[in-house]
Coordinates of N, CA and C and ligand atoms in Angstrom, one line a residue:
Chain A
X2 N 85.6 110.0 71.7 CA 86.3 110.8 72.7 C 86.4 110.1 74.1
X3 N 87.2 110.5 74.7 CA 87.4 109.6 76.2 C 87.6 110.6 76.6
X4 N 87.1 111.2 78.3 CA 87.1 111.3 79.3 C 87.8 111.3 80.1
X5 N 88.7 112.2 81.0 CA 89.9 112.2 81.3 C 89.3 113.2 82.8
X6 N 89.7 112.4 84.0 CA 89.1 113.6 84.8 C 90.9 113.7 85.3
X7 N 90.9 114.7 85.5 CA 92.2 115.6 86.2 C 92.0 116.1 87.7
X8 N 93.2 115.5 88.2 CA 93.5 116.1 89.9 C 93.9 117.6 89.9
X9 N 93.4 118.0 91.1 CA 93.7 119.6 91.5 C 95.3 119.7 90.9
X10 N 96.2 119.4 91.2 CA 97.6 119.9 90.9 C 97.6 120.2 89.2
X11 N 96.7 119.3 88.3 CA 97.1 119.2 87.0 C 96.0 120.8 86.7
X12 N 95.1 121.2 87.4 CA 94.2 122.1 86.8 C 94.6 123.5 85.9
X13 N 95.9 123.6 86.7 CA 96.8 124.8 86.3 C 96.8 124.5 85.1
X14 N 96.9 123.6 84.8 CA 97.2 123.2 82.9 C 95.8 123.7 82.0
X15 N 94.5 122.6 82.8 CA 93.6 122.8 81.9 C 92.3 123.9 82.4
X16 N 92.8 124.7 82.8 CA 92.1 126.3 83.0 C 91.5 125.9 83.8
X17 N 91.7 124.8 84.7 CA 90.7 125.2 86.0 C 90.1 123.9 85.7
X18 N 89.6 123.2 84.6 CA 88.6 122.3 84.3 C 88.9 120.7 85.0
X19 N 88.0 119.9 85.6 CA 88.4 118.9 86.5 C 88.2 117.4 85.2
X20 N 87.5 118.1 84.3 CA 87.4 116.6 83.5 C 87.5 117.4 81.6
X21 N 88.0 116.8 81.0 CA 88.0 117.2 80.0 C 88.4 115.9 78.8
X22 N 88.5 116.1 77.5 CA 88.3 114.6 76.9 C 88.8 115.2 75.5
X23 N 89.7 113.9 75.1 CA 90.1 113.8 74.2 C 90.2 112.5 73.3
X24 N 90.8 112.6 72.0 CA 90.4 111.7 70.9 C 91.8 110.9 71.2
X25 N 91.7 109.2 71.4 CA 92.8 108.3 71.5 C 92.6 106.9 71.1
X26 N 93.6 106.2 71.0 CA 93.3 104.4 71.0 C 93.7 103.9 72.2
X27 N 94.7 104.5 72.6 CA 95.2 103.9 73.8 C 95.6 104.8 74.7
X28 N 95.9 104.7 76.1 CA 96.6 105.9 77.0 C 97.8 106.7 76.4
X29 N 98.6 106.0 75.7 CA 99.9 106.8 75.3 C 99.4 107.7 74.1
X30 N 98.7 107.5 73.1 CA 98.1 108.6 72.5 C 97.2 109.1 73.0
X31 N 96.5 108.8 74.2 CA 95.9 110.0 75.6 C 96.6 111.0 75.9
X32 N 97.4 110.4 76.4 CA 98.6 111.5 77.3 C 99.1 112.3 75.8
X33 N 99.6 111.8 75.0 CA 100.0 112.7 73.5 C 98.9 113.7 73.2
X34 N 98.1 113.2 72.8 CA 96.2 114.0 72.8 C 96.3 115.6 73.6
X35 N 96.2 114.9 75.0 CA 96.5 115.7 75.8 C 97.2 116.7 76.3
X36 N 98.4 115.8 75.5 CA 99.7 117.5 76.4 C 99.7 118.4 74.5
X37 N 99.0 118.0 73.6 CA 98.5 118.8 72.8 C 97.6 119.8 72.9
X38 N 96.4 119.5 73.9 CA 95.4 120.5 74.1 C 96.3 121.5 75.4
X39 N 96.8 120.6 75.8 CA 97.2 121.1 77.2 C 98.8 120.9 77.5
X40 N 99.9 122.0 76.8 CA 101.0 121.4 77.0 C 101.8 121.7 78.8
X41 N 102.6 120.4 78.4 CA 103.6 120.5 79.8 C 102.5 119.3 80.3
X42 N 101.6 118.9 80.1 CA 101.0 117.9 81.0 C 101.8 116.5 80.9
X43 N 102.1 116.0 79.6 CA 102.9 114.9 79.8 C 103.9 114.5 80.9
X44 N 104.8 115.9 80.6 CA 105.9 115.9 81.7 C 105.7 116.0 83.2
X45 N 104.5 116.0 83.3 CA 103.6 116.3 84.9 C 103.7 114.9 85.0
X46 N 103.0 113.9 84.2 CA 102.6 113.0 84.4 C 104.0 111.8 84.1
X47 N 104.5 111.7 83.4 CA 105.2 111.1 83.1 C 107.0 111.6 83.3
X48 N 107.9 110.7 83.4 CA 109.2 110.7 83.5 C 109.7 110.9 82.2
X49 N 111.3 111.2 83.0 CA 112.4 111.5 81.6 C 112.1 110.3 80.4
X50 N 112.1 108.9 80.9 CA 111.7 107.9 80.3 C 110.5 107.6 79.3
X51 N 109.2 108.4 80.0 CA 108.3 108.3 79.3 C 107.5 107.3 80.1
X52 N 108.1 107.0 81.4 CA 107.2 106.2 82.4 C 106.4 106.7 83.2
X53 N 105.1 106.3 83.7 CA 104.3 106.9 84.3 C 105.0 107.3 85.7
X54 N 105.1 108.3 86.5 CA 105.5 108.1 88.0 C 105.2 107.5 88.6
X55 N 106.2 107.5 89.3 CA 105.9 106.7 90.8 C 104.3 107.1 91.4
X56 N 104.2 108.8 91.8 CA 103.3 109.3 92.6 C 102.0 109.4 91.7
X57 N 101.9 108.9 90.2 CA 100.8 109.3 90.1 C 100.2 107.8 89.7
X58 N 98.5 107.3 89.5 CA 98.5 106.7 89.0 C 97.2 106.8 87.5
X59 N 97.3 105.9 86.9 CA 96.1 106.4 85.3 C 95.5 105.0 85.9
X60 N 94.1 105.4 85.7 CA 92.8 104.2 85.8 C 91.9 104.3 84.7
X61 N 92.2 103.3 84.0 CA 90.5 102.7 83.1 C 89.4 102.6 84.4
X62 N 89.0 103.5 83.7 CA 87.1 102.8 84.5 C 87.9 102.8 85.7
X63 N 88.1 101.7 86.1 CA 88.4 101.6 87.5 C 89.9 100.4 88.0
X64 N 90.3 100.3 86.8 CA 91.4 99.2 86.9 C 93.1 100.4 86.4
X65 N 93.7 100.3 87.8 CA 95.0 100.7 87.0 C 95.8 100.1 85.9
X66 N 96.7 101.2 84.9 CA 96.3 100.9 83.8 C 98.0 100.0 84.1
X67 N 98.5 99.9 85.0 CA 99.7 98.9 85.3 C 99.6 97.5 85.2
X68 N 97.8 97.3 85.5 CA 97.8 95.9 85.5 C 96.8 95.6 84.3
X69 N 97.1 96.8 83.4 CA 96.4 96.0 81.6 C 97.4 96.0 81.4
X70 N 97.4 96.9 80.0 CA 98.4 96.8 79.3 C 99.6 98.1 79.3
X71 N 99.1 98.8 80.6 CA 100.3 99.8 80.9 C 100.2 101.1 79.9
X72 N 100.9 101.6 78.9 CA 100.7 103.0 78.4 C 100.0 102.1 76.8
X73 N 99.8 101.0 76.7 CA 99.5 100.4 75.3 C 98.1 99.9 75.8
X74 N 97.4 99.9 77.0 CA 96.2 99.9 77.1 C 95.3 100.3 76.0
X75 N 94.5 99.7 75.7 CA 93.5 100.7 74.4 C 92.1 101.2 75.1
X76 N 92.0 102.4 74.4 CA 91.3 103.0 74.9 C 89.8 103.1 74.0
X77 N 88.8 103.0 74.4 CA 87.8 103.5 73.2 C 86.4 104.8 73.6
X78 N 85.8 105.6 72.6 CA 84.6 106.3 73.1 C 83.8 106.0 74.1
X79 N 83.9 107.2 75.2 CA 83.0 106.5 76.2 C 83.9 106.1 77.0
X80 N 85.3 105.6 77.2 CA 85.8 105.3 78.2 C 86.1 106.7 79.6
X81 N 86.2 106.3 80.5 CA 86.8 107.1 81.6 C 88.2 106.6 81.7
X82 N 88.9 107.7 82.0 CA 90.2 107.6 82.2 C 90.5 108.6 83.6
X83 N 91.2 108.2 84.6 CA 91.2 109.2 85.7 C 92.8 109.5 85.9
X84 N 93.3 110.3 86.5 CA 94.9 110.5 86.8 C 94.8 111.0 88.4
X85 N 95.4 109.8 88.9 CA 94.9 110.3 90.4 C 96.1 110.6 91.2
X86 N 96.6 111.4 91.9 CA 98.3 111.6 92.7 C 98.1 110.3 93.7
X87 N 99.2 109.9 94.0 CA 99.2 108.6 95.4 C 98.9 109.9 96.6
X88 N 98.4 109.1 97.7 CA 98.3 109.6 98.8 C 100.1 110.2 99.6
X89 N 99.4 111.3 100.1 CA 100.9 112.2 100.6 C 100.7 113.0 101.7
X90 N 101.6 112.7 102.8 CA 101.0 113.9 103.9 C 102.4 114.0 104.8
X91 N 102.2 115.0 105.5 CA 103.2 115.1 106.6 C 103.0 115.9 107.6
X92 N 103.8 116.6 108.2 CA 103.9 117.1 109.6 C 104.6 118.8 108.6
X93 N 103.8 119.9 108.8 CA 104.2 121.2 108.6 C 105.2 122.1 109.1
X94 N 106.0 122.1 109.4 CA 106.7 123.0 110.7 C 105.8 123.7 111.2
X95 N 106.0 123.6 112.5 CA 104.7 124.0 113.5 C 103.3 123.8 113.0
X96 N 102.9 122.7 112.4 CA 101.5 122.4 112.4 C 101.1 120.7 113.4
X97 N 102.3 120.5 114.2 CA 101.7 119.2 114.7 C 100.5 119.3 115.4
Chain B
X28 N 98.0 100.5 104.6 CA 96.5 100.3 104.5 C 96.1 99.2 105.6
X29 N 95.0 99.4 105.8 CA 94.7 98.0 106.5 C 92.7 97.7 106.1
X30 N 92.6 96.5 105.4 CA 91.7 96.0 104.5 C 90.9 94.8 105.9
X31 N 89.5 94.7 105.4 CA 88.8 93.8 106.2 C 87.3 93.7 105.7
X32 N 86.3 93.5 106.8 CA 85.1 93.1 106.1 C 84.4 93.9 107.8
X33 N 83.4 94.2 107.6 CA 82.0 94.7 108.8 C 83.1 95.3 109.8
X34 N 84.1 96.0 109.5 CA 84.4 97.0 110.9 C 85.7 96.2 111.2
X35 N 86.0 95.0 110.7 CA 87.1 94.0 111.1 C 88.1 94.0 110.6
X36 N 89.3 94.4 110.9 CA 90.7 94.3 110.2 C 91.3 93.0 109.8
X37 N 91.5 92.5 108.5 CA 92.5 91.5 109.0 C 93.4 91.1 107.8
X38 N 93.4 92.4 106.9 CA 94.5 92.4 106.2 C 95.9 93.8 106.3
X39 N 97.0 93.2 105.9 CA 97.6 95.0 106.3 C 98.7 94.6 105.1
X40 N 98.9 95.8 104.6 CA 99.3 96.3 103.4 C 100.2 97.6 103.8
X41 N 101.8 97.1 103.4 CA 102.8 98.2 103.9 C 102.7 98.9 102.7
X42 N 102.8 100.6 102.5 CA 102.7 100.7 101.4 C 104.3 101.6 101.1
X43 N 105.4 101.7 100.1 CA 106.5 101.9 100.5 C 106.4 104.0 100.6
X44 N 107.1 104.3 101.3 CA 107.5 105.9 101.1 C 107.9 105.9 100.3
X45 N 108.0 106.9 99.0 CA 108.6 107.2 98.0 C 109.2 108.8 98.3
X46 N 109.1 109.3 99.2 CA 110.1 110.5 99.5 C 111.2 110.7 99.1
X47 N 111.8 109.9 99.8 CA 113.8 110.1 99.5 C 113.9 109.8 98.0
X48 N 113.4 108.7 97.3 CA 113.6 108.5 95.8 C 113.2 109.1 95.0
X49 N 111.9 109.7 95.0 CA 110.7 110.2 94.4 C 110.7 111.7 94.7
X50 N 111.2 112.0 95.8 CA 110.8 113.6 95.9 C 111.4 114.8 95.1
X51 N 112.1 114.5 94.3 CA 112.5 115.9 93.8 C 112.0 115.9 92.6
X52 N 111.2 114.5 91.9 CA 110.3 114.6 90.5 C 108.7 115.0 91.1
X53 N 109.0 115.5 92.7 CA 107.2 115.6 92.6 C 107.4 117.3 92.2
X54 N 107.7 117.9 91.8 CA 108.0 119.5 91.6 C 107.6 119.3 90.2
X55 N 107.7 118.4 89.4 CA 106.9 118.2 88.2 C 105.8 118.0 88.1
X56 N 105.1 117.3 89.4 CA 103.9 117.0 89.0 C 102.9 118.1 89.9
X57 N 103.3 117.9 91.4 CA 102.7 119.1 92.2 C 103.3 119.9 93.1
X58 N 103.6 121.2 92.3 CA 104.6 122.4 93.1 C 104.4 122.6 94.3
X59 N 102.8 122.4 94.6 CA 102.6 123.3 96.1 C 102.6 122.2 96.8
X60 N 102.5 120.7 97.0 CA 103.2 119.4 97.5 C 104.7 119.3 97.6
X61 N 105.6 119.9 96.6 CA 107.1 120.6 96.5 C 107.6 121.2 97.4
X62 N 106.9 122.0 97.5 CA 107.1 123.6 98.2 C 107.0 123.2 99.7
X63 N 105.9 122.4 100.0 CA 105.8 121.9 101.3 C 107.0 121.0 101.6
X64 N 107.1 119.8 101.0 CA 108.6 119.3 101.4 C 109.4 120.0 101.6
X65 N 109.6 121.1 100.7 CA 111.2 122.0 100.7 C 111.0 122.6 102.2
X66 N 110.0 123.0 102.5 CA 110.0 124.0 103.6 C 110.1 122.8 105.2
X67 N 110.6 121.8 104.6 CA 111.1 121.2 105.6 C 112.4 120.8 105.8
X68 N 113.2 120.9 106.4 CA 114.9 120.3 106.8 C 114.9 119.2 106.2
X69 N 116.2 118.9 105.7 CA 116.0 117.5 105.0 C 116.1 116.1 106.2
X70 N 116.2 116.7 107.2 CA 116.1 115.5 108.4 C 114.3 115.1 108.7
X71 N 114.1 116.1 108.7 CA 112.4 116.0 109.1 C 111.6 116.0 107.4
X72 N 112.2 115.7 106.5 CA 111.6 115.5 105.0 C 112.0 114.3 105.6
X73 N 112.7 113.5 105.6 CA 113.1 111.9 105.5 C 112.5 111.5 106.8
X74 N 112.3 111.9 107.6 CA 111.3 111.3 109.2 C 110.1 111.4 108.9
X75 N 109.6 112.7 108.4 CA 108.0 112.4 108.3 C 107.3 112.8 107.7
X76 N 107.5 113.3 106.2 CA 107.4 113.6 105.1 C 106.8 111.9 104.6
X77 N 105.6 112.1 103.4 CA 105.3 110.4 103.1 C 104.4 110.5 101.6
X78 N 104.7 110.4 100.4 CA 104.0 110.2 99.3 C 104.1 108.5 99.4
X79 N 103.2 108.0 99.2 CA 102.8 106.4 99.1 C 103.1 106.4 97.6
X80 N 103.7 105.1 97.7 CA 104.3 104.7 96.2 C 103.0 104.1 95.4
X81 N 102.6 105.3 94.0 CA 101.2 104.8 93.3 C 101.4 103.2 92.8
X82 N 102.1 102.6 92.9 CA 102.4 101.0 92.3 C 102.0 100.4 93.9
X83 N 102.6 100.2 94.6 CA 102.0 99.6 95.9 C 100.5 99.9 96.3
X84 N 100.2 101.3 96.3 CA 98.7 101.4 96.4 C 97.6 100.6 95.9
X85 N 98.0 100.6 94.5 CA 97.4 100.2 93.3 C 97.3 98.5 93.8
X86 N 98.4 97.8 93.8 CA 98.4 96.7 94.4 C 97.9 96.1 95.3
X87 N 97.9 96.8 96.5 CA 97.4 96.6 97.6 C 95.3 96.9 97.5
X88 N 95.0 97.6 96.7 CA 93.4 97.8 96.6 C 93.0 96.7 95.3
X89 N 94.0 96.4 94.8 CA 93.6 95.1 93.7 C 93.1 94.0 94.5
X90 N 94.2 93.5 95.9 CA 94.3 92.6 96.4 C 93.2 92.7 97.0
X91 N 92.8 93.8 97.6 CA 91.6 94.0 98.8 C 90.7 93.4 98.1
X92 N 90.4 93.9 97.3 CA 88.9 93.5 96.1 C 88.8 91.8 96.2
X93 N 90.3 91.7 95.5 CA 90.3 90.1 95.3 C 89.9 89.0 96.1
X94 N 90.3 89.7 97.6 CA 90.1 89.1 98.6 C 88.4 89.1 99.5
X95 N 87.7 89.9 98.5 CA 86.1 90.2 98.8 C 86.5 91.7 100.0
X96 N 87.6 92.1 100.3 CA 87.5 93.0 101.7 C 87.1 94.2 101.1
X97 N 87.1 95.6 101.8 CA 87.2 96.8 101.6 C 87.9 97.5 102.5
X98 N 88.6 98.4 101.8 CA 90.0 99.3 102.5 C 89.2 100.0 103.7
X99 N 90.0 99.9 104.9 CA 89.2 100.4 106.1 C 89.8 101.7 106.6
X100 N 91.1 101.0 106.5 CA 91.9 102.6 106.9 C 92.9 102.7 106.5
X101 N 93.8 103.9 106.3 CA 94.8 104.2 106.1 C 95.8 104.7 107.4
X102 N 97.0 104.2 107.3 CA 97.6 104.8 108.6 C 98.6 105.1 108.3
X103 N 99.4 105.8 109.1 CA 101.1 106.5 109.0 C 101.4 106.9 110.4
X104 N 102.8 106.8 110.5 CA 103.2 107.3 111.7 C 103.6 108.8 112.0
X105 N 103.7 109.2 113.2 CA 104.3 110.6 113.7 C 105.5 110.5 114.4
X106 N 106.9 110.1 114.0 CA 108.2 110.6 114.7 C 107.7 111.1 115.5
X107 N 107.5 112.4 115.5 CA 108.3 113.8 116.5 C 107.0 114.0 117.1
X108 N 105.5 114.0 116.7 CA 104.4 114.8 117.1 C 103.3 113.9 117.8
X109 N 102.4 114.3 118.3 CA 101.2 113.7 118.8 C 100.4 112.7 117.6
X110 N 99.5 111.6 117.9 CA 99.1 110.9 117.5 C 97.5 111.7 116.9
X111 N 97.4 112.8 116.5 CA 96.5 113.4 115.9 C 96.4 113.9 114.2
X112 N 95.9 114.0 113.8 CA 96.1 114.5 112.0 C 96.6 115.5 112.8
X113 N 97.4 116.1 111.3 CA 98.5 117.4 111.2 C 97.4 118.1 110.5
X114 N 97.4 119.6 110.0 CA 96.9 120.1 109.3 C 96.9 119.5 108.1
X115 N 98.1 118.9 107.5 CA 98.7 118.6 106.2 C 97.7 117.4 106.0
X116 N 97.5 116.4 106.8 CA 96.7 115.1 107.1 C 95.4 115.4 106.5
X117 N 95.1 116.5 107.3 CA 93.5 116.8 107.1 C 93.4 117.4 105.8
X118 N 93.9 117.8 105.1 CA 93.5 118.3 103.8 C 93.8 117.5 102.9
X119 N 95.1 116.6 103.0 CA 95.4 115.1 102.4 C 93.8 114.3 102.7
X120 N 93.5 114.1 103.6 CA 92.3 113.2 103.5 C 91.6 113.8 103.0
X121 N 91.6 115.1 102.5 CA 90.2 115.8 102.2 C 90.2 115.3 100.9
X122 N 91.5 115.5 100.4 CA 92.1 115.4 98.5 C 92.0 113.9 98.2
X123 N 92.1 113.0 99.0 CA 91.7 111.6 98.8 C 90.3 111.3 98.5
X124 N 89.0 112.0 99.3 CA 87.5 111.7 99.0 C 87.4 112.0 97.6
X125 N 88.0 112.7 97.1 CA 87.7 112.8 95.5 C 88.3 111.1 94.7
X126 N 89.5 110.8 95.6 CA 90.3 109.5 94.8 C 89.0 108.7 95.3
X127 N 88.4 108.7 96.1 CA 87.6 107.4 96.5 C 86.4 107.3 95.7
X128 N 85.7 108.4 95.2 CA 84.6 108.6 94.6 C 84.9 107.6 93.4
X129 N 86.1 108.6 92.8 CA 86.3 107.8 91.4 C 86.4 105.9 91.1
X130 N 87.2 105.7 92.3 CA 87.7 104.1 92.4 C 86.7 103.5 93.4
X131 N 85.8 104.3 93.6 CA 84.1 103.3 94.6 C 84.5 102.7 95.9
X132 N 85.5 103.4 96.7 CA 86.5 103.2 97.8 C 85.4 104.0 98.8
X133 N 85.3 102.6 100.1 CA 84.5 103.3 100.8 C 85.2 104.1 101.7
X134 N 84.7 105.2 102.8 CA 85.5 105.7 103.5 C 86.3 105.5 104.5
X135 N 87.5 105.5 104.4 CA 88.8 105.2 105.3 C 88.7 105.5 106.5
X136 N 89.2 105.1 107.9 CA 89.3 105.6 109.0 C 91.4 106.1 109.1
X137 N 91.2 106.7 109.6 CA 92.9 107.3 109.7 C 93.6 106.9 110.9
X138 N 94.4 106.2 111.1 CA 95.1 106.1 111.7 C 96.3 106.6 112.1
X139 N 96.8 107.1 113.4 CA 97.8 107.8 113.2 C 99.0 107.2 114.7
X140 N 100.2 106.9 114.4 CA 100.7 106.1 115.1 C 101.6 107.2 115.9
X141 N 101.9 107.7 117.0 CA 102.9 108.3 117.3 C 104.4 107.9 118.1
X142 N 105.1 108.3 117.8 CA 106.7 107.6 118.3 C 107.3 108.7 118.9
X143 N 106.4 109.7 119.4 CA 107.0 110.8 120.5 C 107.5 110.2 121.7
X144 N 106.6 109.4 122.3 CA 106.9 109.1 123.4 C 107.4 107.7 123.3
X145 N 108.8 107.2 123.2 CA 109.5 106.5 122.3 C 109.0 105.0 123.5
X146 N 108.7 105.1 124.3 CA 108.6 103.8 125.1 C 107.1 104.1 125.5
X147 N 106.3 104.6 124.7 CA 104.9 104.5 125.4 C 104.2 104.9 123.4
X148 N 104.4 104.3 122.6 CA 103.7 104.8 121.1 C 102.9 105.2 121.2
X149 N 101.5 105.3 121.1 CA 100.5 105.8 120.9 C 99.5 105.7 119.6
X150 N 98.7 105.4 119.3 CA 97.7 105.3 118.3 C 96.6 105.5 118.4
X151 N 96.1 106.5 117.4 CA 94.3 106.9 117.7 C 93.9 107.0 116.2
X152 N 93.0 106.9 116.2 CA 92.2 106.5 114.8 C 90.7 107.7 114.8
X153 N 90.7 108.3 113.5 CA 90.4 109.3 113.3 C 89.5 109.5 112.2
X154 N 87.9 109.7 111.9 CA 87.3 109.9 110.7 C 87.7 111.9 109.9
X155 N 88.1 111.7 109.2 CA 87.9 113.1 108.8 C 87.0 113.3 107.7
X156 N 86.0 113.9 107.4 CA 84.8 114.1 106.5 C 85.0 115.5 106.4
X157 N 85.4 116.5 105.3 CA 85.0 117.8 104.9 C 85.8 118.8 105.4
X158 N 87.2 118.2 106.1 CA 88.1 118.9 106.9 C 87.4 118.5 108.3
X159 N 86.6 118.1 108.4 CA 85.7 118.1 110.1 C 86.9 116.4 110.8
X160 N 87.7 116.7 111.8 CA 87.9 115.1 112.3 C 87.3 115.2 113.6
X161 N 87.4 113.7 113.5 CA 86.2 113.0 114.8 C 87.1 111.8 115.0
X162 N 87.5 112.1 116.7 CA 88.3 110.8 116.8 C 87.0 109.5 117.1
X163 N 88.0 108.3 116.7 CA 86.6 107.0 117.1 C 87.4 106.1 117.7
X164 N 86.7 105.2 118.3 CA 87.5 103.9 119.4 C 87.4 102.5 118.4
X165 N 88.7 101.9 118.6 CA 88.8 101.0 118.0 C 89.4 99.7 118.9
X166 N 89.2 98.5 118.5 CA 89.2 97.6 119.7 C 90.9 96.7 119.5
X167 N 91.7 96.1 119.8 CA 92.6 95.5 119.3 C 92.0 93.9 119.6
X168 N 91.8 92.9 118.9 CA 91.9 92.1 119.3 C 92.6 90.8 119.5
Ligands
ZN3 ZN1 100.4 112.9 109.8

């Protein structure tokens, strides 16, 4: 099983839960895994294409998974996998 | 970003906005981040509205590493407002200490550039810890 911690926006999916884990070889049967326990998450995470977004990113351990092998990364028991949003901020109407 | 070593800046890392390209697929990923853009004019969504492109981030903290540094701060500008976090800022950095934990990223100072006062900018630099900010002095050299 791998280890999958989830950002606040994805929680709606998995009942509230920040880390939860599922059975894979690589990230792309992660994310498959995943939007099986938990559907609609794929499409959170990924594009029409089946590309990761722009705003979010997937980390092995600690290495984005852009600069392994991308969604063909392999994954094994025991790994951590994290999904983290890019940083985002702005100006509120009337919150300057 | 801006990356260095004991308190010293001396790398800088543009990271690109992905707003104007990226914003109508963030409703896929986070509604109440959506909702907040919408509830802005589309003039002031493209001024000062800012999701950082997760590929340039990513790049830019690869490099830091590579280069022995650690990420020191993050900055962004204010068009229209004071050089102080926004509300939005402050809970953005709050939602970031969880990103740092995971990727062993020590804590950022915030920078915030303002362009209110179009012939006098402005810049102040900002720790925010727990929602709590605390402005700090920084030296240009
Ligand atoms: Zn701001």
């Amino acid at each position: 099983m791998v280890k999958v911690r989830i950002p606040t926006p994805l929680r709606t999916l998995t009942g509230g839960k920040s880390e939860v884990e599922a059975p894979a070889s690589d990230i792309q049967s992660l994310i498959e895994s995943l939007n099986g326990q938990f559907p609609g998450l794929k499409d959170r995470v990924c594009d029409d294409n089946g590309e990761i977004r722009r705003f979010v990113n997937i980390y092995l351990n600690e290495e984005d998974i852009r600069f392994l092998q991308g969604k063909r990364t392999s994954v094994k028991d025991g790994d951590e996998v994290s999904i983290v949003p890019a940083i985002a901020g702005g100006v509120h109407p009337g919150d300057a | 970003m801006l990356a260095g070593k004991d308190g010293r800046v001396t790398q800088h890392y543009k990271i690109a906005n992905i707003v104007a390209t990226e914003g109508a697929h963030l409703a896929n990923f986070d509604e109440a981040k959506f909702a907040h853009l919408q509830a802005l004019s589309p003039d002031e969504r493209a001024d000062i509205a800012f999701v950082m492109d997760a590929r340039d981030m990513s790049a830019a903290l690869k490099d830091v590493r590579r280069l022995g540094l650690e990420l020191q701060v993050i900055y962004h500008s204010h068009p229209h407002s004071p050089a102080r976090p926004s509300l939005t800022d402050i809970k953005i950095a709050s939602e970031f200490e969880s990103t740092r934990g995971i990727l062993n990223l020590p804590e950022p100072l915030h920078l915030i550039i303002s362009l209110e006062k179009k012939d006098a900018p402005e810049a102040n630099a900002f720790r925010i810890v727990n929602g709590t900010v605390t402005r700090v002095s920084y030296q240009t050299l």
